[in-house]
CSV table of C-alpha atoms in Angstrom, one decimal:
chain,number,residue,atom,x,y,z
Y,18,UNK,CA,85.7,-115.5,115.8
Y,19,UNK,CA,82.4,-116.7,114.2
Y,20,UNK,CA,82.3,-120.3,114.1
Y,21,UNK,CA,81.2,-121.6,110.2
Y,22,UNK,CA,80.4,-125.3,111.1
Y,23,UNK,CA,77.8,-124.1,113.9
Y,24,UNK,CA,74.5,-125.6,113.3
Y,25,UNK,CA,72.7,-122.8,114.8
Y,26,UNK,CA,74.3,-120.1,112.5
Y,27,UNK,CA,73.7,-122.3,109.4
Y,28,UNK,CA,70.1,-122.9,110.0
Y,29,UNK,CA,69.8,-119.2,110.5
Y,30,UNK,CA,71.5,-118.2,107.6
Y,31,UNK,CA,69.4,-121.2,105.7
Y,32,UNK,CA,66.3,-119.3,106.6
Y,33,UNK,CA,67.7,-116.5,104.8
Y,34,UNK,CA,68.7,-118.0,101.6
Y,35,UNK,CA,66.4,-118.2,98.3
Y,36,UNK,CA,64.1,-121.7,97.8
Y,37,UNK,CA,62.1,-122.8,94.7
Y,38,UNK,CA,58.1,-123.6,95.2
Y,39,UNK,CA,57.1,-124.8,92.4
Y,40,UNK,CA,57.6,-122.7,89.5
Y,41,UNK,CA,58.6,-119.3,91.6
Y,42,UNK,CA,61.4,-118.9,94.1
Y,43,UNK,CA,61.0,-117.3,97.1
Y,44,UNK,CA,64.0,-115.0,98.4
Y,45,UNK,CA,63.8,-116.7,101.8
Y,46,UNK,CA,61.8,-119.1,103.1
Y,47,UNK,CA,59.5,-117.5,105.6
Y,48,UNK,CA,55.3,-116.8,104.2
Y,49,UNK,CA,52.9,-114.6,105.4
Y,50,UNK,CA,50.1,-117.1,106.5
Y,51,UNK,CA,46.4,-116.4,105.1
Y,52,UNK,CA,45.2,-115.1,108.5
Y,53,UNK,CA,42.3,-113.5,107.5
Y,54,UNK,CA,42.5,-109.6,108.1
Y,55,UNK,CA,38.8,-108.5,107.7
Y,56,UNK,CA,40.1,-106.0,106.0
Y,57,UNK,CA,38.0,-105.7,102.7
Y,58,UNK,CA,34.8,-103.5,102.1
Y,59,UNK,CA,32.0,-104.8,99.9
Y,60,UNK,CA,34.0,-107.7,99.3
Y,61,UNK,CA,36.7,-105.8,97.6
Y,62,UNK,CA,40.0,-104.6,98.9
Y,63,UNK,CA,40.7,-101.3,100.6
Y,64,UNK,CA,43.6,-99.1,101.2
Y,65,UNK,CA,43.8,-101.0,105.0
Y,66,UNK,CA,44.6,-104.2,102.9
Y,67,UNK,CA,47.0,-102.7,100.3
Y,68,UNK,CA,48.7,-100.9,103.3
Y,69,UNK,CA,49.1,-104.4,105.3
Y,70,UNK,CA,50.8,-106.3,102.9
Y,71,UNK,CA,52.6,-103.8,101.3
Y,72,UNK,CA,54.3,-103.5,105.3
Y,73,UNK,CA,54.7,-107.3,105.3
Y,74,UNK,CA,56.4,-107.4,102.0
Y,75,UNK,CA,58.7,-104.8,103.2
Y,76,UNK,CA,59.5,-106.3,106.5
Y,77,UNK,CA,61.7,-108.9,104.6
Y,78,UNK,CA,58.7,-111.8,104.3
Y,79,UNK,CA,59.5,-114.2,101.8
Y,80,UNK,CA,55.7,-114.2,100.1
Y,81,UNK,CA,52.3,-112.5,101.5
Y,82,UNK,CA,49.5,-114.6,101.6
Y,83,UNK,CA,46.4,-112.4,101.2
Y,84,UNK,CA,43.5,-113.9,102.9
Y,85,UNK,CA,40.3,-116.1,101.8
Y,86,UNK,CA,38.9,-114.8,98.5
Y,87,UNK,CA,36.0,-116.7,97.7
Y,88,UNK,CA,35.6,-118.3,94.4
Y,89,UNK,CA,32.1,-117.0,93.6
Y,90,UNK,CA,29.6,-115.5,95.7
Y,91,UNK,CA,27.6,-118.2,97.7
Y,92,UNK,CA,31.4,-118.6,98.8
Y,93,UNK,CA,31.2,-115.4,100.4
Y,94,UNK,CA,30.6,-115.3,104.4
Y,95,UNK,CA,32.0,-112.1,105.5
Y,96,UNK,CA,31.0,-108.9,104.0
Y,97,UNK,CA,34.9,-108.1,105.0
Y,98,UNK,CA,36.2,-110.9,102.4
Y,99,UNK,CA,37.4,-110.3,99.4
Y,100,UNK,CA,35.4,-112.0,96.6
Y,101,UNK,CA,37.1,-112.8,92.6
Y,102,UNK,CA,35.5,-111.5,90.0
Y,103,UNK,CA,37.1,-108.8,87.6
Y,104,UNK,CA,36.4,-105.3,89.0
Y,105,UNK,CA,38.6,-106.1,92.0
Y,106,UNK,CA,41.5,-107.2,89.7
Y,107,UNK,CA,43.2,-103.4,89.2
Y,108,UNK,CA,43.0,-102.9,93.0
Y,109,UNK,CA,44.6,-106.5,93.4
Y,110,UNK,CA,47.1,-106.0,90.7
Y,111,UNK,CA,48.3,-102.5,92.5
Y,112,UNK,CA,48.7,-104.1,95.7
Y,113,UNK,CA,51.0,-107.4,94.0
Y,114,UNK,CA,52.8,-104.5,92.2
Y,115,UNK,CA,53.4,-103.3,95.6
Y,116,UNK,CA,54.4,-106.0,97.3
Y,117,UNK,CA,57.0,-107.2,94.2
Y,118,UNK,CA,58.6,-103.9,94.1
Y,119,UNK,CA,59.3,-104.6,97.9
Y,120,UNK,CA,61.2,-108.0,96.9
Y,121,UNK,CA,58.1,-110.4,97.9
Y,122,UNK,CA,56.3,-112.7,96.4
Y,123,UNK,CA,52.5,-112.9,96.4
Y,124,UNK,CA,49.9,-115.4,96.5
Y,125,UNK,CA,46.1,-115.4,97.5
Y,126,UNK,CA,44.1,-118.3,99.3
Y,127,UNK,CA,41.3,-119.1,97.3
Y,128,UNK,CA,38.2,-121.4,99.0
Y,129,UNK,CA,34.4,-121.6,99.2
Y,130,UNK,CA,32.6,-121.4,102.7
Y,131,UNK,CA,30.0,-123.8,102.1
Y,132,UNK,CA,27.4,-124.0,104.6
Y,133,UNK,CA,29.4,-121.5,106.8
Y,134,UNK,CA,27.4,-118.2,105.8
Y,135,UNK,CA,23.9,-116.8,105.7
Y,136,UNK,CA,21.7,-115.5,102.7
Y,137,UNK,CA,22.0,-112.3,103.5
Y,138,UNK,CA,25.8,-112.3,103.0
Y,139,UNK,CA,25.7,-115.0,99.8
Y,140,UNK,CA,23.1,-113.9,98.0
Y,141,UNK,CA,21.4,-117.5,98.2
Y,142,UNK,CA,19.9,-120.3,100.7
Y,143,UNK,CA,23.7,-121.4,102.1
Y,144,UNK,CA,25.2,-125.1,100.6
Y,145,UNK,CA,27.3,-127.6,101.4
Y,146,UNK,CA,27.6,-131.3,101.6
Y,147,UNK,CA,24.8,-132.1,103.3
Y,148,UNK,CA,21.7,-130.4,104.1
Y,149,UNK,CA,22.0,-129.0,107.9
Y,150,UNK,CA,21.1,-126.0,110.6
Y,151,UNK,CA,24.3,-123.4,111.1
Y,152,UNK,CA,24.0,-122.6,114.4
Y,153,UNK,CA,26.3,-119.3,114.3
Y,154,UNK,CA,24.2,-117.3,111.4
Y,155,UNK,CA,21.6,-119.3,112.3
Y,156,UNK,CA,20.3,-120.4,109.2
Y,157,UNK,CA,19.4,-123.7,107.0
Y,158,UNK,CA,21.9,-124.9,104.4
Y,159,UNK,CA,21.2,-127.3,101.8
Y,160,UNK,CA,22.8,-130.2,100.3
Y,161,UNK,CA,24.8,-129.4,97.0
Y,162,UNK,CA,23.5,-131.1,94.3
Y,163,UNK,CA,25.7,-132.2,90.9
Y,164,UNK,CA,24.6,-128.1,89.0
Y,165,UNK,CA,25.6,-126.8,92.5
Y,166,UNK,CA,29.1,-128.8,92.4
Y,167,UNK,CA,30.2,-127.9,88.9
Y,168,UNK,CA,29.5,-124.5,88.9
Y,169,UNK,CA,31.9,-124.2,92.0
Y,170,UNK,CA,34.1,-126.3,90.0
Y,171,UNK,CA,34.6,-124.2,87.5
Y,172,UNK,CA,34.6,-121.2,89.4
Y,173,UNK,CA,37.9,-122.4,91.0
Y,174,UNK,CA,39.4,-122.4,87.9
Y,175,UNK,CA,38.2,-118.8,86.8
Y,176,UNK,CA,39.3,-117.8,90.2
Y,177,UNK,CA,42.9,-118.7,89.5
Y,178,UNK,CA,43.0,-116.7,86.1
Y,179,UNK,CA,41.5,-114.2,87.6
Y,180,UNK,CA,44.7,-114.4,90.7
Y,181,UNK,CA,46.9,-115.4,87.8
Y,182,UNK,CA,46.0,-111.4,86.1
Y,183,UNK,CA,46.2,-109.9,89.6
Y,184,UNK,CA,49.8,-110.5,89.3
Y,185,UNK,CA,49.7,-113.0,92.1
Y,186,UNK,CA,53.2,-115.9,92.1
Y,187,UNK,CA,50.9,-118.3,93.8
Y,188,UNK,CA,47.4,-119.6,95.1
Y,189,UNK,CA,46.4,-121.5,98.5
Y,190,UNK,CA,43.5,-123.4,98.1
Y,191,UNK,CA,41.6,-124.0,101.4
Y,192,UNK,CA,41.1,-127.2,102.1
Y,193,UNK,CA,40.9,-127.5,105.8
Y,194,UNK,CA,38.9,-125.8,108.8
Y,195,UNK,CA,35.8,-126.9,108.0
Y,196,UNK,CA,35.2,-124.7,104.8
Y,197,UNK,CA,33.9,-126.2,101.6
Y,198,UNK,CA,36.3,-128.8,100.5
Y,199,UNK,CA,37.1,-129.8,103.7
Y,200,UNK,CA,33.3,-130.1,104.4
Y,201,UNK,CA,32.9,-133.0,101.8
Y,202,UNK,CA,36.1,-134.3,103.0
Y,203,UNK,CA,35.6,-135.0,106.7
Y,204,UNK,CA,33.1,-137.6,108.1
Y,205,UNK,CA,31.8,-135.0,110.5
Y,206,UNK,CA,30.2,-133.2,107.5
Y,207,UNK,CA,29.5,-135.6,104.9
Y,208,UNK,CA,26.9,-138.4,105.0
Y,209,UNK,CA,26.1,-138.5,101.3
Y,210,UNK,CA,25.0,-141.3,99.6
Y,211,UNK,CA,26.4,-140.8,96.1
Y,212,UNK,CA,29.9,-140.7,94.4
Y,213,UNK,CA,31.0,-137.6,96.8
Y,214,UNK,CA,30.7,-139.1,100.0
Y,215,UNK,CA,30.8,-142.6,101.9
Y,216,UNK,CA,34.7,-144.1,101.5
Y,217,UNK,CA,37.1,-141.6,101.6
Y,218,UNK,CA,38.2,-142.0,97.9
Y,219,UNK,CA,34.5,-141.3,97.4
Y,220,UNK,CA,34.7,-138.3,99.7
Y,221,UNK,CA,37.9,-137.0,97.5
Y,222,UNK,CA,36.1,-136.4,94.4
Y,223,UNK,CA,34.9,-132.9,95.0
Y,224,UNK,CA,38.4,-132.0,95.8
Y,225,UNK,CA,40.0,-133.8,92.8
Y,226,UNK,CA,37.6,-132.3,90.7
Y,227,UNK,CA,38.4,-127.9,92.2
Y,228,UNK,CA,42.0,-129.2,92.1
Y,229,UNK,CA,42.4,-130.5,88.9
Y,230,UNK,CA,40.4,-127.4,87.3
Y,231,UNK,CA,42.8,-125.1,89.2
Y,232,UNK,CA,46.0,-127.1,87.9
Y,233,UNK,CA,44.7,-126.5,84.9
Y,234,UNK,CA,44.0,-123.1,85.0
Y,235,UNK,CA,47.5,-122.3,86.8
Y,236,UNK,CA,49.4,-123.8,83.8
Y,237,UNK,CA,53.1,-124.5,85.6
Y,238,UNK,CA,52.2,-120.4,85.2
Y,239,UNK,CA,52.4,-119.8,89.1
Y,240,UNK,CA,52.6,-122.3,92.4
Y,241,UNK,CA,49.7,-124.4,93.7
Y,242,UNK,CA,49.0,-125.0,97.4
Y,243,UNK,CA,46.8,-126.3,99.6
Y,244,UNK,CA,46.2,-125.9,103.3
Y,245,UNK,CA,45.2,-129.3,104.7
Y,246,UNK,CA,44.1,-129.8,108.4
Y,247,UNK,CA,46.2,-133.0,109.7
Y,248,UNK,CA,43.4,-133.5,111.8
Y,249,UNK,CA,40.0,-131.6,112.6
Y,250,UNK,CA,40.6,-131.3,116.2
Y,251,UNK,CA,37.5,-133.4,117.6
Y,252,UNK,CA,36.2,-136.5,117.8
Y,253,UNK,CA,34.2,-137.9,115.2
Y,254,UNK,CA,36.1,-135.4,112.7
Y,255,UNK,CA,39.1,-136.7,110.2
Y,256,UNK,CA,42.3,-137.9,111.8
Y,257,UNK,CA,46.0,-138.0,111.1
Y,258,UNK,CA,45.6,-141.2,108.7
Y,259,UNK,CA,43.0,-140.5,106.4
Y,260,UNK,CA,44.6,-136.8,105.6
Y,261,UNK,CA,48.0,-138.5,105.4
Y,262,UNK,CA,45.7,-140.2,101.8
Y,263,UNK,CA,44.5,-137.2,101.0
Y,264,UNK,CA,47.7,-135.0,101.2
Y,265,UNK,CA,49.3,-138.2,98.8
Y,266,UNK,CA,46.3,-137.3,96.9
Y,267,UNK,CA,46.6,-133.9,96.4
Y,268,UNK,CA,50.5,-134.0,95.3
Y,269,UNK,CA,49.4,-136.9,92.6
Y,270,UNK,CA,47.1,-133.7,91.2
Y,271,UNK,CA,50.2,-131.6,90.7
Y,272,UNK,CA,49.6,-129.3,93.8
Y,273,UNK,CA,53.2,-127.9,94.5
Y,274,UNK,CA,53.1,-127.9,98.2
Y,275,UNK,CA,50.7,-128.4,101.0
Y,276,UNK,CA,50.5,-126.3,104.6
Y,277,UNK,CA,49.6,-128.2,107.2
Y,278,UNK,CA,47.6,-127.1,109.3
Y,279,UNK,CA,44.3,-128.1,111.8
Y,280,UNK,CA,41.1,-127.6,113.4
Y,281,UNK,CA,37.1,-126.6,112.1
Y,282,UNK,CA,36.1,-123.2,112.8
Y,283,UNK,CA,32.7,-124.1,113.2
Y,284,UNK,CA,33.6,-127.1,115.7
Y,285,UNK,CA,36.7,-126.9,116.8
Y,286,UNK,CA,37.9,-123.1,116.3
Y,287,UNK,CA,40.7,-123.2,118.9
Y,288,UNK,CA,42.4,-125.6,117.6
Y,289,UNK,CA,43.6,-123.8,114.5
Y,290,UNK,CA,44.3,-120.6,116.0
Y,291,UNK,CA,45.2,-122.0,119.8
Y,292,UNK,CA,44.8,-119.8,123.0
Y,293,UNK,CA,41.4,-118.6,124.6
Y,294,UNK,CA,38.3,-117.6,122.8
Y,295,UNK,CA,37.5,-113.8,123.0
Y,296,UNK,CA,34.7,-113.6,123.9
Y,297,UNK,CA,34.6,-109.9,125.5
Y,298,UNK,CA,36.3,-108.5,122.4
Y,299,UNK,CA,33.8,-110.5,119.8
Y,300,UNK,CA,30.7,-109.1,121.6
Y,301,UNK,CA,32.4,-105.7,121.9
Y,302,UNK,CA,32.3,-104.9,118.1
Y,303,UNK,CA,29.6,-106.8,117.2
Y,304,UNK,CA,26.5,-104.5,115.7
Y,305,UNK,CA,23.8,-104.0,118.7
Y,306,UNK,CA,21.3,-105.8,115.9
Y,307,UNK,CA,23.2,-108.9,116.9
Y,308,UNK,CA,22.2,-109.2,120.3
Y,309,UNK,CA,21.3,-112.5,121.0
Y,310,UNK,CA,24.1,-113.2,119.1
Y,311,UNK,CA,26.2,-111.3,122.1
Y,312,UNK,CA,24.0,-113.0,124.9
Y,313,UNK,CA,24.8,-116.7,123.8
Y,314,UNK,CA,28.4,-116.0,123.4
Y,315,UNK,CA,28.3,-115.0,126.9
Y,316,UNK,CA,26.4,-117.9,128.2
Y,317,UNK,CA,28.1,-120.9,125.9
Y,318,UNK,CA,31.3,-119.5,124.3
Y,319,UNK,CA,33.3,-121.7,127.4
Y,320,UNK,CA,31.3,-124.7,126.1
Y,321,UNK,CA,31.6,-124.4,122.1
Y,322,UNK,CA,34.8,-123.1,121.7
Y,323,UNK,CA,37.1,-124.5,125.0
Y,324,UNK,CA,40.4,-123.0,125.1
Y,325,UNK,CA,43.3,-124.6,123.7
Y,326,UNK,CA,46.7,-124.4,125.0
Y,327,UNK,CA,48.9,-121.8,122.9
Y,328,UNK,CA,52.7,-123.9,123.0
Y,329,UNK,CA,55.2,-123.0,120.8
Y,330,UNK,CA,55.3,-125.3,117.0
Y,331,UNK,CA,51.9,-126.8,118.3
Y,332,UNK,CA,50.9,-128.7,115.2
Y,333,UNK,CA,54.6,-129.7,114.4
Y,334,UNK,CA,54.0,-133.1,115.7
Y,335,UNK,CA,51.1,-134.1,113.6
Y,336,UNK,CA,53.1,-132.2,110.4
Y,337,UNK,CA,56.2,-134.7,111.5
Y,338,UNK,CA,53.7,-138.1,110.4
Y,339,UNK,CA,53.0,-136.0,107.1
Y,340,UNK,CA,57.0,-135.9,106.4
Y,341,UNK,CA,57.7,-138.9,107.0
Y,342,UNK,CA,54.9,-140.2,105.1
Y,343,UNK,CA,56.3,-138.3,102.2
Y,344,UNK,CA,60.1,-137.1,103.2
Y,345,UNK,CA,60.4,-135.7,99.9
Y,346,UNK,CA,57.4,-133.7,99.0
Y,347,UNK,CA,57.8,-130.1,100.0
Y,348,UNK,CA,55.3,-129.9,102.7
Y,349,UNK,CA,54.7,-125.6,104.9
Y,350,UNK,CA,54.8,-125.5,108.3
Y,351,UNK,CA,52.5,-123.5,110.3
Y,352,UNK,CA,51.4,-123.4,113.8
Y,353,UNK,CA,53.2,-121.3,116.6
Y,354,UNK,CA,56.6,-120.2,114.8
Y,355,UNK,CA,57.4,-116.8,117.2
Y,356,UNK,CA,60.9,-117.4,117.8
Y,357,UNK,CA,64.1,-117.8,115.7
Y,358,UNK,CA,64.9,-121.0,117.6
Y,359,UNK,CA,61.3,-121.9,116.6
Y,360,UNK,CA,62.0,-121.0,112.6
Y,361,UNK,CA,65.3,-122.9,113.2
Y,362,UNK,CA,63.7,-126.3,114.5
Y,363,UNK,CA,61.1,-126.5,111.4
Y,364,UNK,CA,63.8,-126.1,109.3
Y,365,UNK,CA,66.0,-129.1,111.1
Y,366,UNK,CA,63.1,-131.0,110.8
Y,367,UNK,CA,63.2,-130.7,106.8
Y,368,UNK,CA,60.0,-128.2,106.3
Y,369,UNK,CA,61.6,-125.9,103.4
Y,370,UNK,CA,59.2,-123.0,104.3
Y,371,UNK,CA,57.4,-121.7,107.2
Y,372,UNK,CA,54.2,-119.6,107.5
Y,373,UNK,CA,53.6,-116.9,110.2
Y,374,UNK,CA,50.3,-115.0,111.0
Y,375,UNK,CA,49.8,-113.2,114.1
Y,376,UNK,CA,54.1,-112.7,114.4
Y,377,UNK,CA,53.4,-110.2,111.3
Y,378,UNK,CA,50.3,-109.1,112.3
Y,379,UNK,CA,51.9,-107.7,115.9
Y,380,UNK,CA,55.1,-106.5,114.1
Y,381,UNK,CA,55.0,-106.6,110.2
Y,382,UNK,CA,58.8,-106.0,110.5
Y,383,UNK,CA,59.2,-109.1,111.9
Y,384,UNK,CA,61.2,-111.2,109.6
Y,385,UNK,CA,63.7,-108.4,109.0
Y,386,UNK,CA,64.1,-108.3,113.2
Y,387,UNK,CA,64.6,-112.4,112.6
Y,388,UNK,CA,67.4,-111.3,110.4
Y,389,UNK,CA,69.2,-109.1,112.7
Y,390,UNK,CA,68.9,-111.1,115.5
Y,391,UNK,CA,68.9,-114.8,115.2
Y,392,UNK,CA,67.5,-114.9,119.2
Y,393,UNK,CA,64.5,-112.1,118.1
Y,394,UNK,CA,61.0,-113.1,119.5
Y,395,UNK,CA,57.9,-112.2,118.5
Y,396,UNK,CA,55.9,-109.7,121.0
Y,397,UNK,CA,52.6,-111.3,120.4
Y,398,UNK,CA,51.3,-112.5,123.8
Y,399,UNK,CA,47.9,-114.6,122.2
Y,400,UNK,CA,45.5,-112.8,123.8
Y,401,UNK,CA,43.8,-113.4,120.5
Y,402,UNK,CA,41.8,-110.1,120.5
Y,403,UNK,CA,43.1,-109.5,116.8
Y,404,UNK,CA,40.9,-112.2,116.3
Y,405,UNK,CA,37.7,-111.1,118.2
Y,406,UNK,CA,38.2,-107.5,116.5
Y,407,UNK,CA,38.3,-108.9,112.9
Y,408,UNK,CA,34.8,-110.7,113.0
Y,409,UNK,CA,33.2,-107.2,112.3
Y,410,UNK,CA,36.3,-104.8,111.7
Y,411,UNK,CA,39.7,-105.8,110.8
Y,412,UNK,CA,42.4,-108.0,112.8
Y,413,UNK,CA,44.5,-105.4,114.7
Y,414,UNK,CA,47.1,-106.2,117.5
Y,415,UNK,CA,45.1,-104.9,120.6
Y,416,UNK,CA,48.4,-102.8,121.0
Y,417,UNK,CA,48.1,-100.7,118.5
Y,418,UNK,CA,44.1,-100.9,118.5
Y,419,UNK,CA,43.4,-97.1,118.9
Y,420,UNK,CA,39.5,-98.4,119.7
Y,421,UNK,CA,40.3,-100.3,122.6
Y,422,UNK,CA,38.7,-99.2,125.5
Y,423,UNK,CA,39.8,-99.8,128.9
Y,424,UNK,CA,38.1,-102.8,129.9
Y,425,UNK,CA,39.1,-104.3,126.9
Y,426,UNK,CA,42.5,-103.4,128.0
Y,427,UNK,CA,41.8,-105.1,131.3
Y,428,UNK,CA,40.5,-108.2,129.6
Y,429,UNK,CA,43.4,-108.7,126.9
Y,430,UNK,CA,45.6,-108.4,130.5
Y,431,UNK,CA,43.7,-111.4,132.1
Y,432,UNK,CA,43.7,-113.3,129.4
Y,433,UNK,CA,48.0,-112.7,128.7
Y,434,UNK,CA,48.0,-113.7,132.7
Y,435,UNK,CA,45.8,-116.3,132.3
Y,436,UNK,CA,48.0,-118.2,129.1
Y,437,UNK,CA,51.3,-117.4,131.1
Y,438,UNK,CA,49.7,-119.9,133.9
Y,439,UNK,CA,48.8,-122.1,131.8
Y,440,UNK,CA,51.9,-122.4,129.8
Y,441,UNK,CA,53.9,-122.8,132.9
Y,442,UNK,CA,51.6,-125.3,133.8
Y,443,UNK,CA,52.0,-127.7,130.8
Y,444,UNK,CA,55.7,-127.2,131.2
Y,445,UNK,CA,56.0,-124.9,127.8
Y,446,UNK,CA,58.0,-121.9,129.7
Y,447,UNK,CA,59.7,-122.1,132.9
């Protein structure tokens, strides 16, 4: 006899049951994080793309979030992102048709890379907050100045009408890892002088100003998010506090709900995704025009990007100071949600929605599996090679990678070996 007053059951049945986001409700409330899938072409979308989240939709997600579209094209930083302008809207607008007639909703991350590109890719010397050296491309970037900051402005807003005709239910603006807005947000990357940087009210005002003109824009038409790092994952960068004022912030603009996440990809890039960096699979696919690029990651990866733990919910600590900074604003988890008990816990802690990335990528049938069985766990092992493949291809599971080569193979096994020892180690799996 099923017992109706177990908590277990109810939280697993909550999961299942239909939640508002602003103006759109979701038919359950698990999201399809914006995990980039490299899988655009000329900064357009393919079939690959269309296929993915078309899969997603119909493996019971709650809303797809397709990944960073840039807002214009200095945003651009991948050749493999998708970038808004209005020749990529019919292909867009097939693949929301798709994903609605699956019983999803869908929503794009919209964002700007700032200084976190090249010329080549952005058509332009590179820009962000301050001027500076990017050590990945490598190239000089130079401080925005006020034509610079408007233009981007603006093209936030056109973005979102752009999304808005696409067909998407919803937008995420980027706001954390290091791209643009989180750029003139964090200490680490702003040392201006004039009303965008100093204090940190000062240092809001190029995000007040995108988020306002993409309020604007979205009408109460469709939901507004954000993703927001709770803190940038290294010393010197933003902490728990100061994001705590800037999340407060962002709901005073009229942004629906906010995803907390963490970590700068060009300082701290383990943080956000968590595991160990791939270094064999990165060099592996990168062009042989890139070799110096291939030698330094051999010789420094260890150094620049240390590996970080994977645990299970490993930002849901951090996100717990958000909620009860604001215990009724409707704030997404992400960060480590595999399991149904995991799904179940973020939900007991009063997080109306949680997002998933690699879970889906590894089995876009996922959430209907979580359905069936309320003990189902993911099969992703964080070997992170979907992550070194989509740098140059797109992000696929290494198991059903039919590139992989053997030592590849042999690499992704070390590393799975490697993370279970760890794990066991800091007491996350017995």
């Amino acid at each position: 006899m099923v017992d109706l007053n177990d908590k277990k059951l109810q939280n697993m049945s909550e999961i299942f049951t239909p939640y508002k986001l602003g103006p759109i409700e979701l038919r359950n409330r698990t999201i399809r994080s914006a995990a980039f899938e490299g899988m655009g072409k000329n900064n357009a979308p393919t079939e690959e793309l269309f296929n993915y989240h078309r899969a997603v939709a119909r493996g019971g997600i709650g809303m797809t979030t397709v990944a960073y579209a840039a807002v214009c094209q200095s945003g651009i930083s991948f050749d493999s992102q998708l970038w808004m302008r209005e020749e990529i809207v019919p292909e867009l607008k097939r693949l929301t048709d798709a994903v609605h007639a699956e019983g999803a909703k869908a929503s794009i991350q919209l964002g700007h890379c700032g200084n976190m590109t090249h010329r080549r890719t952005c058509g332009q010397t590179p820009m962000g907050a301050v001027n500076g050296f990017n050590l990945y491309s490598p190239t000089f970037y130079r401080k925005m100045k006020q034509e610079d900051i408007d233009f981007v402005v603006k093209s936030y807003g056109d973005a979102v009408r752009l999304a808005m005709k696409a067909g998407f239910d919803a937008v995420e603006i980027h706001a954390g890892h290091g791209y643009l807005i989180s750029q003139f947000l964090s200490p680490y990357t702003n040392h201006r002088h004039d009303r965008y940087g100093g204090s940190l009210d000062n240092r809001m005002n190029f995000m007040r100003e995108c988020i306002r003109e993409v309020v604007k824009a979205a009408d109460g038409k469709i939901a507004v998010t954000t993703k927001l790092n709770t803190r940038d994952g290294f010393k010197g960068g933003q902490e728990v506090d100061e994001l705590i004022e800037v999340a407060k912030e962002l709901r005073k603009l009229g942004v629906d709900a906010i995803t907390l996440s963490g970590g700068f990809v060009s300082r701290a890039p383990m943080y956000v995704m968590r595991g160990e960096f791939p270094t064999k699979a990165i060099a592996h696919y990168m062009p042989k025009s890139f070799w110096w690029l291939k030698i330094g990651l051999h010789l420094g990866a260890w150094a620049v990007c240390p590996t970080e733990t994977f645990r299970h919910l490993f930002f849901l600590e951090d996100a717990l100071k958000f909620k009860a900074a604001m215990p009724d604003y409707p704030f997404i988890y992400v960060g480590g949600v595999t399991t149904g008990e995991d799904a179940r816990k973020v939900l007991e802690n009063g997080f109306p929605f949680f997002q998933m990335g690699r879970a889906v990528l590894e089995d876009p049938d996922f959430v209907n599996k979580l359905k069936a069985d309320e003990n189902h766990c993911s099969g992703c092992t964080h070997s992170n090679f979907c992550v070194g493949r989509m740098y140059t291809l797109s992000a696929q599971c290494h198991k059903r990678c039919q590139d992989i080569t053997p030592a590849l193979e042999r690499e992704v096994h070390r590393i799975e070996a490697r993370n279970d020892r760890r794990e066991r180690k800091a007491g996350y799996i017995k």
